[in-house]
mmCIF file of C-alpha atoms in Angstrom:
data_model
loop_
_atom_site.group_PDB
_atom_site.id
_atom_site.type_symbol
_atom_site.label_atom_id
_atom_site.label_comp_id
_atom_site.label_asym_id
_atom_site.label_seq_id
_atom_site.Cartn_x
_atom_site.Cartn_y
_atom_site.Cartn_z
ATOM 1 C CA ALA A 4 14.083 3.227 31.357
ATOM 2 C CA THR A 5 13.879 1.186 34.544
ATOM 3 C CA SER A 6 14.672 -2.465 33.858
ATOM 4 C CA VAL A 7 12.513 -4.964 35.669
ATOM 5 C CA ALA A 8 13.681 -8.143 34.010
ATOM 6 C CA THR A 9 16.704 -9.806 32.470
ATOM 7 C CA LEU A 10 16.506 -12.549 29.916
ATOM 8 C CA LEU A 11 19.117 -15.305 29.634
ATOM 9 C CA PRO A 12 19.841 -18.137 27.161
ATOM 10 C CA PHE A 13 16.913 -20.545 27.091
ATOM 11 C CA SER A 14 15.961 -23.462 24.895
ATOM 12 C CA THR A 15 12.609 -23.979 23.191
ATOM 13 C CA ALA A 16 12.325 -27.305 24.967
ATOM 14 C CA GLN A 17 12.701 -25.605 28.386
ATOM 15 C CA ALA A 18 10.017 -23.104 27.407
ATOM 16 C CA GLU A 19 7.673 -25.867 26.428
ATOM 17 C CA GLU A 20 8.315 -27.738 29.666
ATOM 18 C CA GLU A 21 7.611 -24.565 31.657
ATOM 19 C CA VAL A 22 4.220 -24.138 29.992
ATOM 20 C CA GLU A 23 3.397 -27.803 30.518
ATOM 21 C CA ALA A 24 4.451 -27.751 34.169
ATOM 22 C CA SER A 25 2.387 -24.727 35.104
ATOM 23 C CA ALA A 26 -0.280 -25.663 37.579
ATOM 24 C CA GLY A 27 -3.745 -24.897 36.288
ATOM 25 C CA ILE A 28 -2.891 -23.716 32.741
ATOM 26 C CA LYS A 29 -3.734 -26.701 30.607
ATOM 27 C CA SER A 30 -5.762 -25.085 27.824
ATOM 28 C CA VAL A 31 -5.199 -21.717 26.158
ATOM 29 C CA VAL A 32 -7.151 -19.665 23.634
ATOM 30 C CA VAL A 33 -5.262 -17.283 21.415
ATOM 31 C CA ALA A 34 -7.619 -14.507 20.307
ATOM 32 C CA GLY A 35 -6.437 -13.013 17.013
ATOM 33 C CA ALA A 36 -4.591 -16.169 15.911
ATOM 34 C CA THR A 37 -4.450 -15.080 12.295
ATOM 35 C CA GLY A 38 -2.738 -11.788 13.113
ATOM 36 C CA GLN A 39 1.001 -11.251 12.695
ATOM 37 C CA THR A 40 1.703 -11.565 16.403
ATOM 38 C CA GLY A 41 -1.183 -13.897 17.322
ATOM 39 C CA SER A 42 -0.160 -16.398 14.645
ATOM 40 C CA ARG A 43 3.315 -16.600 16.147
ATOM 41 C CA VAL A 44 1.893 -17.181 19.634
ATOM 42 C CA TYR A 45 -0.490 -19.810 18.365
ATOM 43 C CA ALA A 46 2.217 -21.640 16.382
ATOM 44 C CA LYS A 47 4.663 -21.695 19.314
ATOM 45 C CA LEU A 48 2.050 -22.986 21.757
ATOM 46 C CA LEU A 49 0.855 -25.563 19.205
ATOM 47 C CA SER A 50 4.340 -26.920 18.653
ATOM 48 C CA SER A 51 5.019 -27.153 22.356
ATOM 49 C CA GLY A 52 2.507 -29.899 22.945
ATOM 50 C CA GLY A 53 2.449 -28.893 26.589
ATOM 51 C CA VAL A 54 -1.003 -27.363 26.557
ATOM 52 C CA SER A 55 -4.219 -27.660 24.574
ATOM 53 C CA VAL A 56 -4.386 -24.576 22.378
ATOM 54 C CA THR A 57 -7.232 -23.113 20.335
ATOM 55 C CA GLY A 58 -6.866 -20.412 17.778
ATOM 56 C CA GLY A 59 -9.646 -17.836 18.009
ATOM 57 C CA VAL A 60 -10.327 -16.481 14.520
ATOM 58 C CA ARG A 61 -13.098 -14.524 12.769
ATOM 59 C CA ASN A 62 -13.296 -16.853 9.775
ATOM 60 C CA VAL A 63 -12.539 -20.529 10.545
ATOM 61 C CA ASP A 64 -12.740 -21.696 6.911
ATOM 62 C CA LYS A 65 -10.307 -19.056 5.709
ATOM 63 C CA ALA A 66 -7.943 -19.453 8.659
ATOM 64 C CA SER A 67 -7.798 -23.247 8.315
ATOM 65 C CA LYS A 68 -6.007 -22.830 4.984
ATOM 66 C CA SER A 69 -2.961 -21.363 6.749
ATOM 67 C CA LEU A 70 -3.262 -22.572 10.359
ATOM 68 C CA LYS A 71 -3.117 -26.092 11.695
ATOM 69 C CA GLY A 72 -4.693 -27.367 14.908
ATOM 70 C CA THR A 73 -7.965 -26.446 16.561
ATOM 71 C CA LEU A 74 -9.601 -23.258 15.435
ATOM 72 C CA SER A 75 -12.746 -21.631 16.854
ATOM 73 C CA HIS A 76 -14.836 -18.688 15.712
ATOM 74 C CA LEU A 77 -14.048 -15.611 17.800
ATOM 75 C CA ASP A 78 -15.023 -12.066 16.772
ATOM 76 C CA VAL A 79 -14.852 -9.413 19.527
ATOM 77 C CA VAL A 80 -17.064 -7.045 17.562
ATOM 78 C CA GLU A 81 -19.762 -9.326 16.200
ATOM 79 C CA ASP A 82 -19.993 -12.024 18.867
ATOM 80 C CA SER A 83 -22.170 -11.503 21.923
ATOM 81 C CA LEU A 84 -20.830 -11.817 25.438
ATOM 82 C CA GLU A 85 -22.589 -15.188 25.610
ATOM 83 C CA ASP A 86 -20.923 -16.365 22.399
ATOM 84 C CA LEU A 87 -17.451 -15.299 23.603
ATOM 85 C CA THR A 88 -18.002 -16.918 26.965
ATOM 86 C CA LYS A 89 -18.922 -20.184 25.322
ATOM 87 C CA THR A 90 -15.760 -20.040 23.174
ATOM 88 C CA LEU A 91 -13.655 -19.592 26.307
ATOM 89 C CA GLN A 92 -15.590 -22.093 28.429
ATOM 90 C CA ASN A 93 -12.837 -24.674 28.807
ATOM 91 C CA ALA A 94 -9.814 -22.316 28.670
ATOM 92 C CA ASP A 95 -7.504 -21.740 31.618
ATOM 93 C CA GLY A 96 -5.461 -19.087 29.781
ATOM 94 C CA LEU A 97 -6.307 -16.421 27.245
ATOM 95 C CA ILE A 98 -3.853 -14.425 25.151
ATOM 96 C CA ILE A 99 -5.484 -11.400 23.501
ATOM 97 C CA ALA A 100 -3.665 -10.422 20.341
ATOM 98 C CA VAL A 101 -6.490 -8.630 18.566
ATOM 99 C CA GLY A 102 -6.236 -5.171 17.039
ATOM 100 C CA PHE A 103 -8.045 -3.193 14.407
ATOM 101 C CA ASN A 104 -6.619 -3.104 10.905
ATOM 102 C CA PRO A 105 -5.983 0.550 9.902
ATOM 103 C CA GLY A 106 -5.646 -0.403 6.255
ATOM 104 C CA LYS A 107 -8.975 -2.180 5.988
ATOM 105 C CA ASN A 108 -11.056 1.058 5.828
ATOM 106 C CA ILE A 109 -9.194 4.272 6.343
ATOM 107 C CA LEU A 110 -12.447 6.218 6.755
ATOM 108 C CA ARG A 111 -13.506 4.045 9.674
ATOM 109 C CA MET A 112 -10.220 3.917 11.621
ATOM 110 C CA ALA A 113 -11.505 5.686 14.719
ATOM 111 C CA ALA A 114 -14.701 3.633 14.792
ATOM 112 C CA ALA A 115 -12.830 0.395 14.198
ATOM 113 C CA ALA A 116 -10.213 1.088 16.918
ATOM 114 C CA HIS A 117 -13.039 1.832 19.374
ATOM 115 C CA GLU A 118 -14.889 -1.313 18.415
ATOM 116 C CA VAL A 119 -11.922 -3.664 18.560
ATOM 117 C CA ASP A 120 -9.286 -2.313 20.892
ATOM 118 C CA ASN A 121 -11.650 -0.879 23.455
ATOM 119 C CA VAL A 122 -15.227 -2.175 23.506
ATOM 120 C CA GLY A 123 -14.524 -5.553 21.900
ATOM 121 C CA THR A 124 -11.519 -6.309 24.066
ATOM 122 C CA ILE A 125 -13.439 -5.308 27.214
ATOM 123 C CA LYS A 126 -16.222 -7.675 26.145
ATOM 124 C CA LEU A 127 -13.674 -10.458 25.739
ATOM 125 C CA ILE A 128 -12.329 -9.712 29.225
ATOM 126 C CA ASP A 129 -15.845 -9.994 30.618
ATOM 127 C CA ALA A 130 -16.236 -13.316 28.819
ATOM 128 C CA ALA A 131 -12.973 -14.583 30.258
ATOM 129 C CA LYS A 132 -14.187 -13.798 33.770
ATOM 130 C CA ALA A 133 -17.548 -15.385 33.125
ATOM 131 C CA ALA A 134 -15.874 -18.536 31.697
ATOM 132 C CA GLY A 135 -13.562 -18.903 34.656
ATOM 133 C CA VAL A 136 -10.333 -18.195 32.747
ATOM 134 C CA LYS A 137 -7.447 -18.082 35.242
ATOM 135 C CA LYS A 138 -4.960 -15.964 33.362
ATOM 136 C CA VAL A 139 -5.216 -13.240 30.707
ATOM 137 C CA VAL A 140 -2.298 -11.881 28.697
ATOM 138 C CA LEU A 141 -3.076 -8.727 26.672
ATOM 139 C CA VAL A 142 -0.853 -7.493 23.884
ATOM 140 C CA SER A 143 -0.991 -3.711 23.895
ATOM 141 C CA SER A 144 1.656 -1.061 22.955
ATOM 142 C CA ILE A 145 4.201 1.196 24.499
ATOM 143 C CA LEU A 146 2.931 4.732 25.044
ATOM 144 C CA THR A 147 -0.630 3.440 25.585
ATOM 145 C CA ASN A 148 -0.657 5.433 28.744
ATOM 146 C CA GLY A 149 1.445 8.214 27.231
ATOM 147 C CA ARG A 150 -0.877 11.072 28.142
ATOM 148 C CA ALA A 151 -0.474 10.217 31.835
ATOM 149 C CA TRP A 152 3.265 10.823 31.809
ATOM 150 C CA GLY A 153 3.581 13.756 29.429
ATOM 151 C CA GLN A 154 4.202 11.885 26.195
ATOM 152 C CA GLU A 155 1.194 13.015 24.186
ATOM 153 C CA LYS A 156 3.434 15.229 22.001
ATOM 154 C CA SER A 157 6.202 12.683 21.627
ATOM 155 C CA PRO A 158 6.822 11.419 18.031
ATOM 156 C CA GLY A 159 5.920 7.877 18.935
ATOM 157 C CA PHE A 160 2.615 8.796 20.578
ATOM 158 C CA VAL A 161 1.566 11.162 17.794
ATOM 159 C CA ALA A 162 2.429 8.747 14.991
ATOM 160 C CA THR A 163 0.773 5.743 16.611
ATOM 161 C CA ASN A 164 -2.357 7.537 17.879
ATOM 162 C CA ALA A 165 -2.884 9.034 14.407
ATOM 163 C CA PHE A 166 -4.304 5.626 13.463
ATOM 164 C CA GLY A 167 -7.798 5.848 14.892
ATOM 165 C CA ASN A 168 -6.670 7.137 18.313
ATOM 166 C CA ALA A 169 -5.575 3.557 18.902
ATOM 167 C CA LEU A 170 -3.559 4.283 22.014
ATOM 168 C CA ASP A 171 -6.490 6.100 23.660
ATOM 169 C CA GLU A 172 -8.679 3.107 22.953
ATOM 170 C CA LYS A 173 -6.141 0.523 24.133
ATOM 171 C CA ILE A 174 -5.663 2.177 27.522
ATOM 172 C CA GLU A 175 -9.376 1.758 28.284
ATOM 173 C CA ALA A 176 -9.129 -1.984 27.813
ATOM 174 C CA GLU A 177 -5.903 -2.046 29.835
ATOM 175 C CA LEU A 178 -7.459 -0.257 32.766
ATOM 176 C CA TYR A 179 -10.527 -2.490 32.601
ATOM 177 C CA LEU A 180 -8.394 -5.645 32.736
ATOM 178 C CA ARG A 181 -6.435 -4.297 35.700
ATOM 179 C CA LYS A 182 -9.658 -3.762 37.653
ATOM 180 C CA SER A 183 -11.290 -7.024 36.592
ATOM 181 C CA GLY A 184 -9.953 -9.181 39.395
ATOM 182 C CA LEU A 185 -8.418 -11.572 36.857
ATOM 183 C CA ASP A 186 -4.698 -12.510 36.984
ATOM 184 C CA TYR A 187 -3.261 -10.491 34.089
ATOM 185 C CA THR A 188 -0.094 -9.507 32.298
ATOM 186 C CA ILE A 189 -0.135 -6.590 29.892
ATOM 187 C CA ILE A 190 2.543 -6.704 27.249
ATOM 188 C CA ARG A 191 3.465 -3.328 25.725
ATOM 189 C CA PRO A 192 5.839 -3.921 22.760
ATOM 190 C CA GLY A 193 7.641 -1.157 20.896
ATOM 191 C CA GLY A 194 7.372 -0.909 17.132
ATOM 192 C CA LEU A 195 6.795 -4.391 15.734
ATOM 193 C CA LYS A 196 9.154 -6.084 13.284
ATOM 194 C CA ALA A 197 8.353 -9.150 11.191
ATOM 195 C CA LYS A 198 12.039 -10.209 11.031
ATOM 196 C CA PRO A 199 13.842 -12.245 13.703
ATOM 197 C CA PRO A 200 15.409 -10.262 16.557
ATOM 198 C CA THR A 201 18.631 -8.399 15.969
ATOM 199 C CA GLY A 202 19.113 -7.288 19.536
ATOM 200 C CA ALA A 203 18.672 -8.673 23.051
ATOM 201 C CA LEU A 204 15.271 -8.514 24.677
ATOM 202 C CA SER A 205 14.850 -5.579 27.108
ATOM 203 C CA VAL A 206 11.936 -5.810 29.537
ATOM 204 C CA ASN A 207 11.027 -2.591 31.350
ATOM 205 C CA ALA A 208 8.540 -1.189 33.863
ATOM 206 C CA GLU A 209 5.375 0.468 32.733
ATOM 207 C CA ASP A 210 5.377 4.020 31.486
ATOM 208 C CA THR A 211 9.107 4.163 30.780
ATOM 209 C CA LEU A 212 9.534 3.613 27.023
ATOM 210 C CA ASN A 213 8.682 6.080 24.289
ATOM 211 C CA SER A 214 10.641 4.497 21.420
ATOM 212 C CA GLY A 215 12.226 1.249 20.281
ATOM 213 C CA GLU A 216 11.374 -1.746 18.168
ATOM 214 C CA ILE A 217 10.963 -5.472 18.741
ATOM 215 C CA SER A 218 10.561 -8.660 16.720
ATOM 216 C CA ARG A 219 7.101 -10.194 16.814
ATOM 217 C CA ASP A 220 8.863 -13.493 17.595
ATOM 218 C CA LEU A 221 10.079 -12.078 20.937
ATOM 219 C CA VAL A 222 6.684 -10.630 21.697
ATOM 220 C CA ALA A 223 5.198 -14.119 21.240
ATOM 221 C CA ASP A 224 7.843 -15.605 23.568
ATOM 222 C CA VAL A 225 7.084 -13.038 26.299
ATOM 223 C CA CYS A 226 3.328 -13.689 25.918
ATOM 224 C CA ILE A 227 3.741 -17.408 26.464
ATOM 225 C CA ALA A 228 6.134 -16.983 29.399
ATOM 226 C CA SER A 229 3.723 -14.559 31.004
ATOM 227 C CA LEU A 230 0.999 -17.219 31.066
ATOM 228 C CA THR A 231 2.862 -19.210 33.670
ATOM 229 C CA ASP A 232 5.476 -17.016 35.320
ATOM 230 C CA LYS A 233 4.299 -15.802 38.682
ATOM 231 C CA LYS A 234 6.687 -12.896 38.480
ATOM 232 C CA ALA A 235 4.584 -11.508 35.627
ATOM 233 C CA SER A 236 1.383 -11.777 37.595
ATOM 234 C CA ASN A 237 -0.593 -8.515 37.543
ATOM 235 C CA LYS A 238 2.255 -6.687 35.831
ATOM 236 C CA VAL A 239 2.684 -4.349 32.886
ATOM 237 C CA LEU A 240 5.820 -5.184 30.851
ATOM 238 C CA GLU A 241 7.198 -2.824 28.231
ATOM 239 C CA ILE A 242 9.462 -4.607 25.796
ATOM 240 C CA ILE A 243 11.916 -3.663 23.012
ATOM 241 C CA GLU A 244 15.185 -4.945 21.624
ATOM 242 C CA ASP A 245 18.494 -3.590 22.877
ATOM 243 C CA GLU A 246 20.236 -3.150 19.584
ATOM 244 C CA GLY A 247 23.594 -2.704 21.362
ATOM 245 C CA VAL A 248 23.521 -6.313 22.684
ATOM 246 C CA PRO A 249 23.411 -9.372 20.391
ATOM 247 C CA PRO A 250 20.224 -11.399 20.489
ATOM 248 C CA LYS A 251 20.042 -14.437 22.791
ATOM 249 C CA VAL A 252 17.917 -17.545 22.856
ATOM 250 C CA PHE A 253 14.834 -16.660 24.951
ATOM 251 C CA ASN A 254 15.225 -17.578 28.652
ATOM 252 C CA GLY A 255 11.858 -16.622 30.134
ATOM 253 C CA LEU A 256 11.310 -13.774 32.563
ATOM 254 C CA ASN A 257 14.068 -13.586 35.157
ATOM 255 C CA MET A 258 12.585 -10.858 37.318
#
């Protein structure tokens, strides 16, 4: 893989200061704030105090039992473009961490992936543009564009795309965001782990990784850094852990 970034020791306080110091990003909406990755992004931003953060969730009453702070209804499938635009009206930044749940209804996986990861995400991108959002960070997956570089028969592509053709749906939203005119960063993590990192963060160029895993904690760190780091502007970052190197405290994107 072609490395495009190196990450060095970094303190949480420094990360928080960087978010706060970023010109123009004073309020952020995290779409999918109850998800395993979205909840980590939301919690880290909330604890920073550097920006105003809103958790976008499908069920505010249910989410309020586990999440603190400001929550707002946000459903990329059920909400209209006007509804989503209103939700994002005062946001400078948007982190999209939504994704269909393959275990919710196994018979509707393909339909759900299309509704959430493709059509719904595209609708949210349109809403961000209409609302005047300045920066969009989209959490996607490695191998999303696998067909374009001969990876459609690779184990990773086959295994992931078996769940509702999720990769084929995600690439449509990625391409739409790249053509939207919005400042974007697309984060493509490897296989997601709930546990803390056991290896150093490895950030790579697009269409280079076909395997690897990464802690959701690191994914959240990269999402937050991408909100404000100009080096991540209009870039696709593929991220995994380098298990041969001990984990380090996150140091932002040194690209």
